[in-house]
Coordinates of C-alpha atoms in Angstrom, one line a residue:
M1 CA -47.2 30.5 14.5
A2 CA -50.6 32.0 15.0
A3 CA -51.8 28.8 16.5
V4 CA -50.9 26.8 19.5
W5 CA -53.6 25.6 21.7
Q6 CA -56.6 23.6 22.3
Q7 CA -58.0 21.3 24.7
V8 CA -60.7 18.8 24.3
L9 CA -62.1 15.7 25.6
A10 CA -63.6 12.4 24.8
V11 CA -65.8 10.1 26.7
D12 CA -66.1 6.3 26.1
D13 CA -68.8 4.3 28.0
F14 CA -68.6 6.7 30.9
E15 CA -71.3 6.5 33.6
E16 CA -71.6 9.5 35.9
D17 CA -71.3 8.6 39.6
P18 CA -72.8 11.2 41.9
R19 CA -70.7 9.9 44.7
A20 CA -67.5 10.8 42.8
Q21 CA -68.7 14.5 42.7
G22 CA -68.9 15.3 46.3
A23 CA -67.5 18.5 47.8
R24 CA -64.2 16.9 48.7
G25 CA -61.6 19.5 47.5
H26 CA -61.9 22.6 45.4
R27 CA -61.8 20.8 42.1
R28 CA -65.2 19.3 42.5
S29 CA -67.0 21.8 44.7
V30 CA -69.1 23.2 41.8
S31 CA -70.0 20.0 40.1
R32 CA -73.7 20.1 40.9
G33 CA -74.5 23.7 41.5
S34 CA -74.6 26.9 39.5
Y35 CA -71.7 29.3 39.4
Q36 CA -73.9 32.0 40.9
L37 CA -74.8 29.7 43.8
Q38 CA -71.2 28.6 44.3
A39 CA -70.0 32.2 44.5
Q40 CA -72.7 32.9 47.2
M41 CA -71.7 29.8 49.1
N42 CA -68.0 30.8 49.0
R43 CA -68.9 34.2 50.4
A44 CA -71.2 32.7 53.1
V45 CA -68.4 30.3 54.2
Y46 CA -66.0 33.2 54.7
D47 CA -68.5 35.7 56.1
E48 CA -69.8 33.3 58.8
R49 CA -66.3 32.5 60.1
P50 CA -64.1 34.7 62.3
P51 CA -61.5 36.8 60.6
G52 CA -58.4 34.8 59.7
S53 CA -60.2 31.4 60.0
L54 CA -59.8 28.7 57.4
V55 CA -62.1 27.2 54.9
P56 CA -63.0 23.8 56.5
T57 CA -61.6 21.4 53.9
S58 CA -58.5 19.3 53.9
V59 CA -57.3 21.0 50.7
A60 CA -57.6 24.4 52.3
E61 CA -55.6 23.3 55.3
A62 CA -52.9 22.0 53.0
S63 CA -52.8 25.2 51.1
R64 CA -52.4 27.3 54.2
A65 CA -49.6 25.1 55.4
M66 CA -47.7 25.5 52.2
A67 CA -48.4 29.2 51.8
G68 CA -47.6 30.2 55.3
D69 CA -48.7 33.4 57.0
T70 CA -46.5 35.7 54.8
T71 CA -47.6 38.5 52.6
L72 CA -48.3 38.1 48.9
S73 CA -45.1 40.0 47.9
E74 CA -43.0 37.8 50.2
N75 CA -44.5 34.6 48.9
Y76 CA -43.8 35.5 45.3
A77 CA -40.3 36.9 45.8
F78 CA -38.8 34.7 43.1
A79 CA -35.3 35.9 42.4
G80 CA -32.6 33.3 41.9
M81 CA -32.3 31.1 38.8
H82 CA -32.4 27.4 39.9
H83 CA -31.5 26.1 36.5
I84 CA -31.5 26.9 32.7
F85 CA -32.3 24.4 30.0
D86 CA -31.2 25.1 26.5
Q87 CA -31.7 21.8 24.6
H88 CA -34.3 23.5 22.3
V89 CA -32.1 26.5 21.6
D90 CA -33.0 28.4 18.4
S91 CA -36.6 26.9 18.3
A92 CA -39.4 28.4 20.3
V93 CA -40.8 26.6 23.3
P94 CA -44.5 27.5 23.2
R95 CA -45.7 25.4 26.1
L96 CA -44.3 24.0 29.4
Q97 CA -45.9 22.4 32.4
F98 CA -44.9 20.8 35.7
A99 CA -46.4 17.4 36.2
N100 CA -49.5 17.1 38.4
D101 CA -48.9 17.4 42.1
D102 CA -45.1 17.2 41.5
K103 CA -42.3 19.5 42.6
H104 CA -39.5 18.4 40.3
L105 CA -40.9 16.9 37.1
L106 CA -41.4 19.3 34.2
A107 CA -42.1 18.9 30.5
C108 CA -42.0 21.3 27.5
C109 CA -42.6 21.1 23.7
S110 CA -40.7 22.8 21.0
L111 CA -41.2 23.9 17.4
D112 CA -38.2 21.7 16.6
G113 CA -40.6 18.8 16.6
T114 CA -39.6 17.2 20.0
L115 CA -40.7 17.3 23.6
S116 CA -38.5 17.1 26.7
I117 CA -39.2 15.7 30.1
M118 CA -36.9 17.3 32.7
T119 CA -36.2 16.4 36.3
L120 CA -34.9 19.0 38.8
S121 CA -34.2 16.6 41.7
P122 CA -31.9 15.0 42.7
P123 CA -29.4 17.6 41.5
P124 CA -28.0 18.3 39.0
A125 CA -31.2 19.1 37.0
S126 CA -31.2 17.1 33.7
V127 CA -33.3 16.1 30.7
K128 CA -34.9 12.7 31.7
V129 CA -36.1 11.7 28.3
T130 CA -36.7 13.3 24.8
L131 CA -39.9 12.5 22.9
K132 CA -39.2 12.2 19.2
G133 CA -41.5 11.2 16.4
H134 CA -43.5 14.2 15.3
G135 CA -42.8 15.4 11.7
G136 CA -43.5 19.0 12.4
P137 CA -43.5 21.7 15.2
V138 CA -45.1 20.5 18.4
T139 CA -47.8 23.0 19.4
D140 CA -49.2 21.7 22.7
F141 CA -49.2 18.8 25.1
A142 CA -50.9 17.7 28.3
W143 CA -50.0 15.4 31.3
S144 CA -52.4 12.7 32.3
L145 CA -53.5 13.0 35.9
S146 CA -51.2 10.2 37.0
N147 CA -48.3 11.6 35.0
D148 CA -47.7 8.3 33.2
I149 CA -48.9 9.6 29.8
I150 CA -48.3 12.8 27.8
V151 CA -50.5 13.6 24.8
S152 CA -49.1 16.1 22.2
T153 CA -50.3 17.9 19.1
S154 CA -48.3 19.0 16.1
L155 CA -48.5 20.9 12.8
D156 CA -47.8 17.5 11.2
G157 CA -51.5 16.7 11.7
T158 CA -51.0 14.0 14.3
L159 CA -51.8 13.5 18.0
R160 CA -49.3 11.3 19.8
I161 CA -49.6 9.5 23.1
W162 CA -46.3 9.0 24.9
N163 CA -45.1 6.9 27.8
T164 CA -43.4 9.3 30.1
E165 CA -41.0 6.8 31.6
D166 CA -39.2 5.6 28.5
G167 CA -40.4 8.1 25.9
R168 CA -42.1 5.5 23.7
C169 CA -44.9 6.6 21.4
I170 CA -47.8 4.4 22.4
R171 CA -50.2 5.6 19.7
E172 CA -50.5 8.0 16.8
V173 CA -53.8 9.4 15.9
R174 CA -53.7 11.1 12.5
D175 CA -56.3 13.8 11.6
P176 CA -58.3 12.4 8.6
E177 CA -58.1 15.8 6.9
S178 CA -54.4 16.2 7.7
S179 CA -55.2 19.5 9.5
E180 CA -52.6 21.2 11.6
L181 CA -53.5 20.3 15.3
L182 CA -53.0 23.2 17.6
C183 CA -53.8 22.3 21.1
C184 CA -55.0 19.5 23.5
T185 CA -55.9 18.7 27.1
F186 CA -57.4 15.9 29.2
Q187 CA -60.9 16.3 30.4
P188 CA -60.6 16.8 34.2
M189 CA -63.4 14.7 35.5
N190 CA -62.8 11.8 33.2
N191 CA -59.1 11.8 34.1
N192 CA -60.0 11.5 37.7
L193 CA -62.4 8.6 37.6
T194 CA -61.0 5.6 35.7
V195 CA -57.8 4.6 33.8
R196 CA -59.8 4.6 30.6
T197 CA -60.9 8.2 30.9
Q198 CA -57.2 9.3 31.0
N199 CA -57.4 8.4 27.3
D200 CA -60.3 10.8 26.6
L201 CA -59.2 14.0 24.9
R202 CA -60.6 16.8 22.9
V203 CA -58.7 18.2 19.9
G204 CA -59.0 21.4 17.9
N205 CA -57.6 21.9 14.4
S206 CA -56.7 24.7 12.0
K207 CA -60.0 24.2 10.1
H208 CA -61.8 25.9 13.0
H209 CA -63.1 22.7 14.6
L210 CA -63.4 21.3 18.1
Q211 CA -63.5 17.5 18.1
V212 CA -64.0 15.1 21.0
V213 CA -61.7 12.1 20.4
N214 CA -61.3 8.9 22.3
I215 CA -57.5 8.4 22.2
S216 CA -57.7 4.7 23.2
T217 CA -59.5 4.0 20.0
G218 CA -58.6 7.0 17.9
K219 CA -62.3 7.5 17.0
K220 CA -64.3 10.7 17.2
V221 CA -67.2 10.8 19.7
K222 CA -70.6 11.2 18.1
G223 CA -71.9 14.7 18.7
G224 CA -68.6 15.8 20.1
S225 CA -67.7 18.4 17.5
S226 CA -68.3 22.0 16.8
K227 CA -67.0 24.8 14.6
L228 CA -65.6 28.2 15.6
T229 CA -65.1 31.4 13.6
G230 CA -61.3 31.0 13.5
R231 CA -58.4 28.8 14.4
V232 CA -58.7 27.4 17.9
L233 CA -55.7 28.6 19.9
S234 CA -56.8 28.1 23.5
L235 CA -59.0 25.9 25.6
S236 CA -59.9 25.5 29.3
F237 CA -62.4 23.4 31.2
D238 CA -64.0 24.3 34.5
A239 CA -63.0 22.0 37.3
P240 CA -66.0 19.6 37.0
G241 CA -65.5 19.4 33.2
R242 CA -69.0 20.6 32.4
I243 CA -68.0 23.8 30.6
L244 CA -65.4 24.2 28.0
W245 CA -64.1 27.7 26.9
A246 CA -62.4 28.0 23.5
G247 CA -60.6 31.0 22.1
D248 CA -59.8 31.6 18.5
D249 CA -57.6 33.8 16.4
R250 CA -60.4 36.2 15.5
G251 CA -60.9 37.5 19.1
S252 CA -63.8 35.4 20.3
I253 CA -64.2 33.2 23.3
F254 CA -66.9 30.5 23.0
S255 CA -68.4 28.4 25.8
F256 CA -69.6 24.9 25.3
L257 CA -71.6 22.6 27.5
F258 CA -70.2 19.2 27.8
D259 CA -72.4 16.2 28.3
M260 CA -70.6 13.9 30.7
A261 CA -72.6 10.8 29.7
T262 CA -72.2 11.1 26.0
G263 CA -69.3 13.4 25.2
K264 CA -71.6 15.7 23.2
L265 CA -70.7 19.4 22.9
T266 CA -73.4 22.1 22.8
K267 CA -72.4 25.7 22.0
A268 CA -73.6 28.1 24.6
K269 CA -72.2 31.6 24.6
R270 CA -69.8 33.8 22.6
L271 CA -67.8 36.8 23.8
V272 CA -65.9 39.0 21.3
V273 CA -62.9 40.3 23.3
S274 CA -61.4 42.3 20.5
E275 CA -62.2 41.7 16.8
G276 CA -59.2 40.2 15.0
S277 CA -57.0 39.7 18.1
S278 CA -55.9 36.2 18.9
I279 CA -57.1 34.6 22.2
C280 CA -53.8 32.8 23.1
S281 CA -54.5 31.5 26.6
I282 CA -57.5 30.7 28.8
S283 CA -57.3 29.4 32.4
A284 CA -60.3 28.6 34.6
R285 CA -60.4 28.7 38.4
S286 CA -63.4 28.2 40.7
W287 CA -62.0 30.6 43.3
I288 CA -58.6 32.1 44.1
S289 CA -58.6 33.5 47.6
R290 CA -60.8 35.1 50.3
E291 CA -60.9 38.3 48.3
A292 CA -61.4 36.6 44.9
R293 CA -64.3 34.3 45.6
D294 CA -66.0 34.2 42.2
P295 CA -65.4 31.6 39.5
S296 CA -62.9 33.3 37.1
L297 CA -61.3 33.0 33.7
L298 CA -57.8 34.4 33.0
V299 CA -57.3 35.3 29.3
N300 CA -54.3 36.4 27.2
A301 CA -55.4 38.3 24.1
C302 CA -53.2 40.3 21.7
V303 CA -54.4 43.6 23.1
N304 CA -51.4 44.4 25.3
K305 CA -53.4 43.4 28.4
L306 CA -54.0 40.4 30.6
L307 CA -57.7 40.0 31.2
L308 CA -59.5 38.6 34.2
Y309 CA -63.2 37.7 33.8
R310 CA -65.9 36.6 36.2
V311 CA -68.0 33.5 35.2
V312 CA -71.5 34.6 36.0
D313 CA -73.7 31.6 35.1
N314 CA -74.0 27.9 34.2
E315 CA -73.5 28.6 30.5
G316 CA -70.0 30.2 30.9
T317 CA -71.1 33.8 30.4
L318 CA -68.1 36.1 31.1
Q319 CA -68.0 39.6 32.7
L320 CA -64.7 41.6 32.7
K321 CA -63.4 42.2 36.2
R322 CA -59.8 43.5 35.8
S323 CA -57.2 44.1 33.1
F324 CA -53.4 44.4 33.6
P325 CA -51.0 46.0 31.1
I326 CA -48.4 43.8 29.5
Q327 CA -46.6 43.8 26.2
H328 CA -48.6 41.4 24.0
G329 CA -49.4 42.1 20.4
S330 CA -48.6 39.1 18.2
Q331 CA -47.0 36.1 20.1
L332 CA -48.8 33.2 21.7
V333 CA -48.3 34.3 25.3
H334 CA -49.8 32.3 28.2
S335 CA -50.6 33.0 31.8
I336 CA -51.6 31.0 34.9
F337 CA -53.4 31.3 38.2
C338 CA -51.1 30.5 41.1
P339 CA -51.9 26.9 42.1
L340 CA -52.4 27.4 45.9
M341 CA -55.7 28.7 47.1
S342 CA -54.4 31.8 48.8
F343 CA -54.9 32.6 52.5
R344 CA -53.1 35.9 52.3
Q345 CA -54.6 39.2 51.5
G346 CA -54.7 39.4 47.7
A347 CA -54.6 36.8 44.9
C348 CA -51.8 36.3 42.4
V349 CA -51.6 35.5 38.6
V350 CA -48.5 35.2 36.5
T351 CA -48.0 35.9 32.8
G352 CA -45.4 35.9 30.1
S353 CA -44.8 39.0 28.0
E354 CA -43.2 40.0 24.7
D355 CA -40.7 42.3 26.5
G356 CA -38.9 39.2 27.8
C357 CA -40.2 39.5 31.4
V358 CA -42.4 37.5 33.7
Y359 CA -45.0 39.5 35.6
F360 CA -46.8 38.7 38.9
F361 CA -50.1 40.6 39.4
D362 CA -52.3 40.9 42.5
V363 CA -55.8 40.7 41.0
E364 CA -57.3 42.4 44.1
R365 CA -55.0 45.4 44.2
N366 CA -56.4 48.5 42.6
T367 CA -53.1 50.3 42.2
K368 CA -49.6 49.1 41.7
A369 CA -50.8 45.6 41.0
I370 CA -47.4 44.3 39.9
V371 CA -46.1 42.1 42.8
N372 CA -42.9 40.9 41.1
K373 CA -41.1 41.1 37.7
L374 CA -38.5 38.6 36.6
Q375 CA -35.9 39.5 33.9
G376 CA -33.5 37.1 32.2
H377 CA -35.0 35.9 29.0
G378 CA -33.6 36.9 25.6
G379 CA -36.9 36.9 23.8
P380 CA -40.7 37.0 24.4
V381 CA -41.8 34.8 27.3
L382 CA -44.4 32.4 25.9
D383 CA -45.4 30.3 28.8
V384 CA -45.1 30.0 32.6
S385 CA -45.8 27.1 35.1
F386 CA -45.6 26.6 38.8
N387 CA -44.8 23.4 40.6
C388 CA -47.4 22.2 43.1
D389 CA -46.1 24.0 46.2
E390 CA -45.1 27.2 44.4
S391 CA -41.4 26.7 45.4
L392 CA -40.3 26.8 41.7
L393 CA -41.6 28.7 38.6
A394 CA -40.6 27.7 35.1
S395 CA -40.8 30.1 32.1
A396 CA -40.1 29.5 28.4
D397 CA -39.4 31.9 25.5
S398 CA -39.3 32.2 21.8
T399 CA -35.5 31.5 21.6
G400 CA -35.9 28.0 23.2
M401 CA -34.6 28.9 26.6
V402 CA -36.3 27.5 29.7
I403 CA -35.5 29.1 33.1
I404 CA -36.4 27.6 36.4
W405 CA -36.8 30.3 39.1
R406 CA -36.6 29.5 42.8
R407 CA -38.5 31.2 45.6
E408 CA -36.3 33.5 47.6
Q409 CA -35.4 31.9 50.9
K410 CA -35.9 34.1 54.0

């Protein structure tokens, strides 16, 4: 499996509402300004306030309340295993993700052709529903914002839309060229605005295409397609949904400008990370902490390193900031930013690794950047996911095992 990702989007009769793009919350804070200006504004907010004061937003207050006033190492002292799921044993679990703003609902997909939705509370933890219907390995999936729909892609050439309550397949969208579909995601701003926009999705296939598709109709969006140099393995939008980054199996990251009114894609920039090395994972974040104030992109490439880039302009140009050593040479390994905007000294990212471990790195620590290391998997760790308050961490590996780790209680 040299392919597993892709995120895309589709827009159908969408009208941009400036009022919906105010500065309420971190997700939309850069919707109308450049990344350079946003970074300067972030610095100004912090520099003008007394040491230890808060960013004056309700989201920031909530983040501090959940994070507490403990150190980075204390907050990421995950040790005990909360639960182990093995329903996909002997088939790799390439992707898993907690539901949006949810502590106890988790989903994963498997190369055995199924997906599982699991609930961790009330105990005991259990598999809530199994999604069956794909005729080949499931490569990726995405939760809708309201968590009532999951969209999945498969090597069988179909994109399926599922009801998360009863596991019904609501719609099947077959690729007209029967290409192997590798990844998918909902467009963030569309998902937020109307029920219809939850059905807008972008899909990438093994013939090196990105394609904007409206999943409510199954039709492609005019102007919403582009070609890459290799198979598309990873995608990530910025928070406003105006820039899409796509990584391929030839070592390149492309940025695309997305037209919110029409769904049109325009190719902007290309960065060659390492010729011939697959770009397996891309995650975007507008800012991480007081110390990490720039818009950033977290990248897993098959170069035995986790890479952190600054986003330096409105076209998605990337500048390498830090790299962290991990074992990663061939598998589709993924990483994540920690979900809470940190109010501690430092900022944390988490990644899987081919040595069977989960690594926590402080991106602002110049030496001894490893904050924590979790051991327990019997094969390469392919994906990791936090729940919304960082009390639980899920990790999945190439043997089909899913481990739920709990935060150490002081």
